[in-house]
Amino acid sequence: MAYGGPESLEEIPGYLADIRAGRPTPRRVLEEITENYRAIGGRSPLLEVTSRQVDALAEELGDDYRCYLGMRHWAPWIED
């Protein structure tokens, strides 16, 4: 389980809406966060990094266990 993060600049408003429980994000904050994501390639690296961790854990544990990837605030959702 991890917090989650947008996979593109276009997903940032929806991601922030989820984190903020639907409350509007001030324009200044949205612009700042968008620029921060743009500086690191326009997407969060969290999904890729966490996915590699899940794969490594699954390999270490073997077939007796199942490992799942779930994010709190973005896809893939924990509920899924």
Short mmCIF file of N, CA and C in Angstrom, two decimals:
data_model
loop_
_atom_site.label_atom_id
_atom_site.label_comp_id
_atom_site.label_asym_id
_atom_site.label_seq_id
_atom_site.Cartn_x
_atom_site.Cartn_y
_atom_site.Cartn_z
N MET A 1 0.84 -1.17 0.00
CA MET A 1 0.00 0.00 0.00
C MET A 1 0.89 1.24 0.00
N ALA A 2 0.49 2.19 -0.81
CA ALA A 2 1.20 3.46 -0.89
C ALA A 2 0.17 4.57 -1.09
N TYR A 3 0.63 5.78 -1.05
CA TYR A 3 -0.25 6.95 -1.16
C TYR A 3 -0.83 7.13 -2.55
N GLY A 4 -0.02 6.86 -3.56
CA GLY A 4 -0.45 7.04 -4.94
C GLY A 4 0.05 8.34 -5.51
N GLY A 5 -0.11 8.49 -6.81
CA GLY A 5 0.32 9.71 -7.47
C GLY A 5 -0.14 9.72 -8.91
N PRO A 6 -0.27 10.90 -9.49
CA PRO A 6 -0.75 11.01 -10.86
C PRO A 6 0.26 10.46 -11.86
N GLU A 7 -0.27 9.86 -12.93
CA GLU A 7 0.57 9.32 -13.99
C GLU A 7 0.78 10.31 -15.12
N SER A 8 0.13 11.46 -15.06
CA SER A 8 0.30 12.50 -16.07
C SER A 8 -0.08 13.85 -15.46
N LEU A 9 0.31 14.91 -16.13
CA LEU A 9 -0.05 16.25 -15.65
C LEU A 9 -1.56 16.44 -15.65
N GLU A 10 -2.25 15.82 -16.59
CA GLU A 10 -3.71 15.96 -16.69
C GLU A 10 -4.43 15.31 -15.51
N GLU A 11 -3.80 14.35 -14.86
CA GLU A 11 -4.42 13.66 -13.72
C GLU A 11 -4.26 14.41 -12.40
N ILE A 12 -3.43 15.42 -12.36
CA ILE A 12 -3.15 16.12 -11.11
C ILE A 12 -4.41 16.70 -10.45
N PRO A 13 -5.30 17.39 -11.17
CA PRO A 13 -6.49 17.93 -10.49
C PRO A 13 -7.34 16.84 -9.82
N GLY A 14 -7.54 15.72 -10.49
CA GLY A 14 -8.32 14.63 -9.90
C GLY A 14 -7.63 14.02 -8.70
N TYR A 15 -6.33 13.86 -8.79
CA TYR A 15 -5.54 13.33 -7.69
C TYR A 15 -5.66 14.24 -6.46
N LEU A 16 -5.50 15.55 -6.68
CA LEU A 16 -5.61 16.49 -5.56
C LEU A 16 -7.02 16.52 -4.99
N ALA A 17 -8.02 16.38 -5.84
CA ALA A 17 -9.41 16.34 -5.35
C ALA A 17 -9.61 15.15 -4.42
N ASP A 18 -9.00 14.01 -4.75
CA ASP A 18 -9.14 12.84 -3.89
C ASP A 18 -8.43 13.07 -2.56
N ILE A 19 -7.24 13.58 -2.60
CA ILE A 19 -6.49 13.86 -1.37
C ILE A 19 -7.22 14.88 -0.50
N ARG A 20 -7.84 15.85 -1.14
CA ARG A 20 -8.50 16.94 -0.42
C ARG A 20 -9.98 16.64 -0.16
N ALA A 21 -10.37 15.38 -0.30
CA ALA A 21 -11.75 14.95 -0.03
C ALA A 21 -12.77 15.76 -0.82
N GLY A 22 -12.41 16.07 -2.09
CA GLY A 22 -13.34 16.77 -2.97
C GLY A 22 -13.32 18.28 -2.88
N ARG A 23 -12.60 18.83 -1.90
CA ARG A 23 -12.52 20.30 -1.78
C ARG A 23 -11.70 20.86 -2.94
N PRO A 24 -12.08 22.01 -3.47
CA PRO A 24 -11.32 22.60 -4.57
C PRO A 24 -9.88 22.92 -4.17
N THR A 25 -8.98 22.73 -5.11
CA THR A 25 -7.58 23.08 -4.89
C THR A 25 -7.36 24.51 -5.37
N PRO A 26 -6.81 25.37 -4.54
CA PRO A 26 -6.53 26.74 -4.99
C PRO A 26 -5.65 26.74 -6.25
N ARG A 27 -5.94 27.63 -7.17
CA ARG A 27 -5.22 27.69 -8.45
C ARG A 27 -3.70 27.77 -8.24
N ARG A 28 -3.28 28.60 -7.30
CA ARG A 28 -1.84 28.77 -7.04
C ARG A 28 -1.21 27.44 -6.63
N VAL A 29 -1.89 26.68 -5.80
CA VAL A 29 -1.38 25.38 -5.34
C VAL A 29 -1.34 24.40 -6.51
N LEU A 30 -2.40 24.37 -7.31
CA LEU A 30 -2.44 23.49 -8.48
C LEU A 30 -1.29 23.81 -9.44
N GLU A 31 -1.06 25.09 -9.69
CA GLU A 31 0.02 25.49 -10.59
C GLU A 31 1.38 25.08 -10.04
N GLU A 32 1.58 25.28 -8.74
CA GLU A 32 2.86 24.92 -8.12
C GLU A 32 3.10 23.42 -8.18
N ILE A 33 2.09 22.65 -7.85
CA ILE A 33 2.24 21.19 -7.87
C ILE A 33 2.45 20.69 -9.29
N THR A 34 1.74 21.27 -10.24
CA THR A 34 1.92 20.89 -11.64
C THR A 34 3.36 21.17 -12.09
N GLU A 35 3.90 22.30 -11.71
CA GLU A 35 5.29 22.62 -12.07
C GLU A 35 6.27 21.65 -11.40
N ASN A 36 5.99 21.26 -10.17
CA ASN A 36 6.85 20.29 -9.49
C ASN A 36 6.85 18.96 -10.23
N TYR A 37 5.67 18.50 -10.64
CA TYR A 37 5.59 17.24 -11.40
C TYR A 37 6.25 17.39 -12.77
N ARG A 38 6.08 18.53 -13.40
CA ARG A 38 6.72 18.77 -14.70
C ARG A 38 8.25 18.64 -14.56
N ALA A 39 8.79 19.13 -13.45
CA ALA A 39 10.23 19.08 -13.22
C ALA A 39 10.77 17.66 -13.07
N ILE A 40 9.90 16.71 -12.73
CA ILE A 40 10.35 15.31 -12.58
C ILE A 40 9.79 14.42 -13.70
N GLY A 41 9.46 15.04 -14.82
CA GLY A 41 9.03 14.25 -15.97
C GLY A 41 7.54 14.19 -16.19
N GLY A 42 6.76 14.93 -15.41
CA GLY A 42 5.33 15.02 -15.65
C GLY A 42 4.49 13.92 -15.03
N ARG A 43 5.10 13.09 -14.21
CA ARG A 43 4.36 12.00 -13.57
C ARG A 43 5.06 11.60 -12.28
N SER A 44 4.30 10.94 -11.42
CA SER A 44 4.88 10.44 -10.18
C SER A 44 5.61 9.13 -10.46
N PRO A 45 6.80 8.94 -9.91
CA PRO A 45 7.50 7.67 -10.07
C PRO A 45 7.01 6.60 -9.08
N LEU A 46 6.08 6.96 -8.21
CA LEU A 46 5.68 6.07 -7.13
C LEU A 46 5.11 4.75 -7.61
N LEU A 47 4.25 4.76 -8.61
CA LEU A 47 3.64 3.52 -9.07
C LEU A 47 4.70 2.56 -9.60
N GLU A 48 5.61 3.05 -10.40
CA GLU A 48 6.67 2.20 -10.96
C GLU A 48 7.56 1.62 -9.86
N VAL A 49 7.97 2.46 -8.93
CA VAL A 49 8.84 2.02 -7.84
C VAL A 49 8.12 1.00 -6.96
N THR A 50 6.88 1.29 -6.60
CA THR A 50 6.12 0.39 -5.73
C THR A 50 5.82 -0.92 -6.44
N SER A 51 5.56 -0.88 -7.73
CA SER A 51 5.32 -2.09 -8.51
C SER A 51 6.56 -3.00 -8.50
N ARG A 52 7.72 -2.41 -8.62
CA ARG A 52 8.96 -3.21 -8.55
C ARG A 52 9.13 -3.83 -7.16
N GLN A 53 8.75 -3.10 -6.12
CA GLN A 53 8.83 -3.65 -4.77
C GLN A 53 7.89 -4.83 -4.61
N VAL A 54 6.67 -4.70 -5.14
CA VAL A 54 5.70 -5.79 -5.06
C VAL A 54 6.24 -7.02 -5.78
N ASP A 55 6.79 -6.83 -6.97
CA ASP A 55 7.34 -7.95 -7.74
C ASP A 55 8.48 -8.62 -7.00
N ALA A 56 9.37 -7.84 -6.41
CA ALA A 56 10.50 -8.39 -5.66
C ALA A 56 10.02 -9.15 -4.43
N LEU A 57 9.04 -8.61 -3.73
CA LEU A 57 8.49 -9.29 -2.56
C LEU A 57 7.83 -10.60 -2.96
N ALA A 58 7.06 -10.58 -4.04
CA ALA A 58 6.39 -11.80 -4.51
C ALA A 58 7.41 -12.87 -4.87
N GLU A 59 8.49 -12.47 -5.51
CA GLU A 59 9.54 -13.44 -5.86
C GLU A 59 10.19 -14.01 -4.61
N GLU A 60 10.43 -13.16 -3.63
CA GLU A 60 11.07 -13.60 -2.39
C GLU A 60 10.16 -14.55 -1.60
N LEU A 61 8.88 -14.27 -1.55
CA LEU A 61 7.95 -15.07 -0.76
C LEU A 61 7.56 -16.37 -1.44
N GLY A 62 7.59 -16.38 -2.76
CA GLY A 62 7.24 -17.60 -3.48
C GLY A 62 5.74 -17.76 -3.68
N ASP A 63 5.37 -18.94 -4.16
CA ASP A 63 3.98 -19.20 -4.56
C ASP A 63 3.01 -19.36 -3.40
N ASP A 64 3.49 -19.46 -2.18
CA ASP A 64 2.59 -19.63 -1.04
C ASP A 64 1.88 -18.33 -0.65
N TYR A 65 2.32 -17.22 -1.21
CA TYR A 65 1.73 -15.93 -0.86
C TYR A 65 1.41 -15.14 -2.11
N ARG A 66 0.40 -14.30 -2.02
CA ARG A 66 0.05 -13.38 -3.09
C ARG A 66 0.37 -11.96 -2.63
N CYS A 67 0.92 -11.19 -3.52
CA CYS A 67 1.23 -9.79 -3.22
C CYS A 67 0.39 -8.90 -4.12
N TYR A 68 -0.14 -7.85 -3.56
CA TYR A 68 -1.00 -6.94 -4.30
C TYR A 68 -0.47 -5.52 -4.17
N LEU A 69 -0.75 -4.73 -5.17
CA LEU A 69 -0.38 -3.32 -5.17
C LEU A 69 -1.66 -2.50 -5.03
N GLY A 70 -1.70 -1.64 -4.04
CA GLY A 70 -2.87 -0.78 -3.86
C GLY A 70 -2.44 0.59 -3.36
N MET A 71 -3.07 1.61 -3.92
CA MET A 71 -2.77 2.98 -3.55
C MET A 71 -3.95 3.60 -2.80
N ARG A 72 -3.66 4.45 -1.87
CA ARG A 72 -4.72 5.08 -1.08
C ARG A 72 -5.47 6.15 -1.87
N HIS A 73 -4.75 6.95 -2.67
CA HIS A 73 -5.38 8.10 -3.32
C HIS A 73 -5.34 8.07 -4.84
N TRP A 74 -4.93 6.97 -5.45
CA TRP A 74 -4.91 6.89 -6.91
C TRP A 74 -4.84 5.44 -7.34
N ALA A 75 -5.10 5.21 -8.62
CA ALA A 75 -5.12 3.85 -9.17
C ALA A 75 -3.71 3.25 -9.18
N PRO A 76 -3.63 1.95 -8.93
CA PRO A 76 -4.71 1.03 -8.58
C PRO A 76 -5.13 1.23 -7.12
N TRP A 77 -6.42 1.39 -6.93
CA TRP A 77 -7.00 1.66 -5.61
C TRP A 77 -6.91 0.42 -4.72
N ILE A 78 -6.75 0.63 -3.43
CA ILE A 78 -6.72 -0.47 -2.47
C ILE A 78 -8.00 -1.29 -2.57
N GLU A 79 -9.13 -0.61 -2.74
CA GLU A 79 -10.42 -1.30 -2.80
C GLU A 79 -10.51 -2.27 -3.97
N ASP A 80 -9.77 -1.98 -5.04
CA ASP A 80 -9.80 -2.84 -6.23
C ASP A 80 -8.99 -4.10 -5.98
#
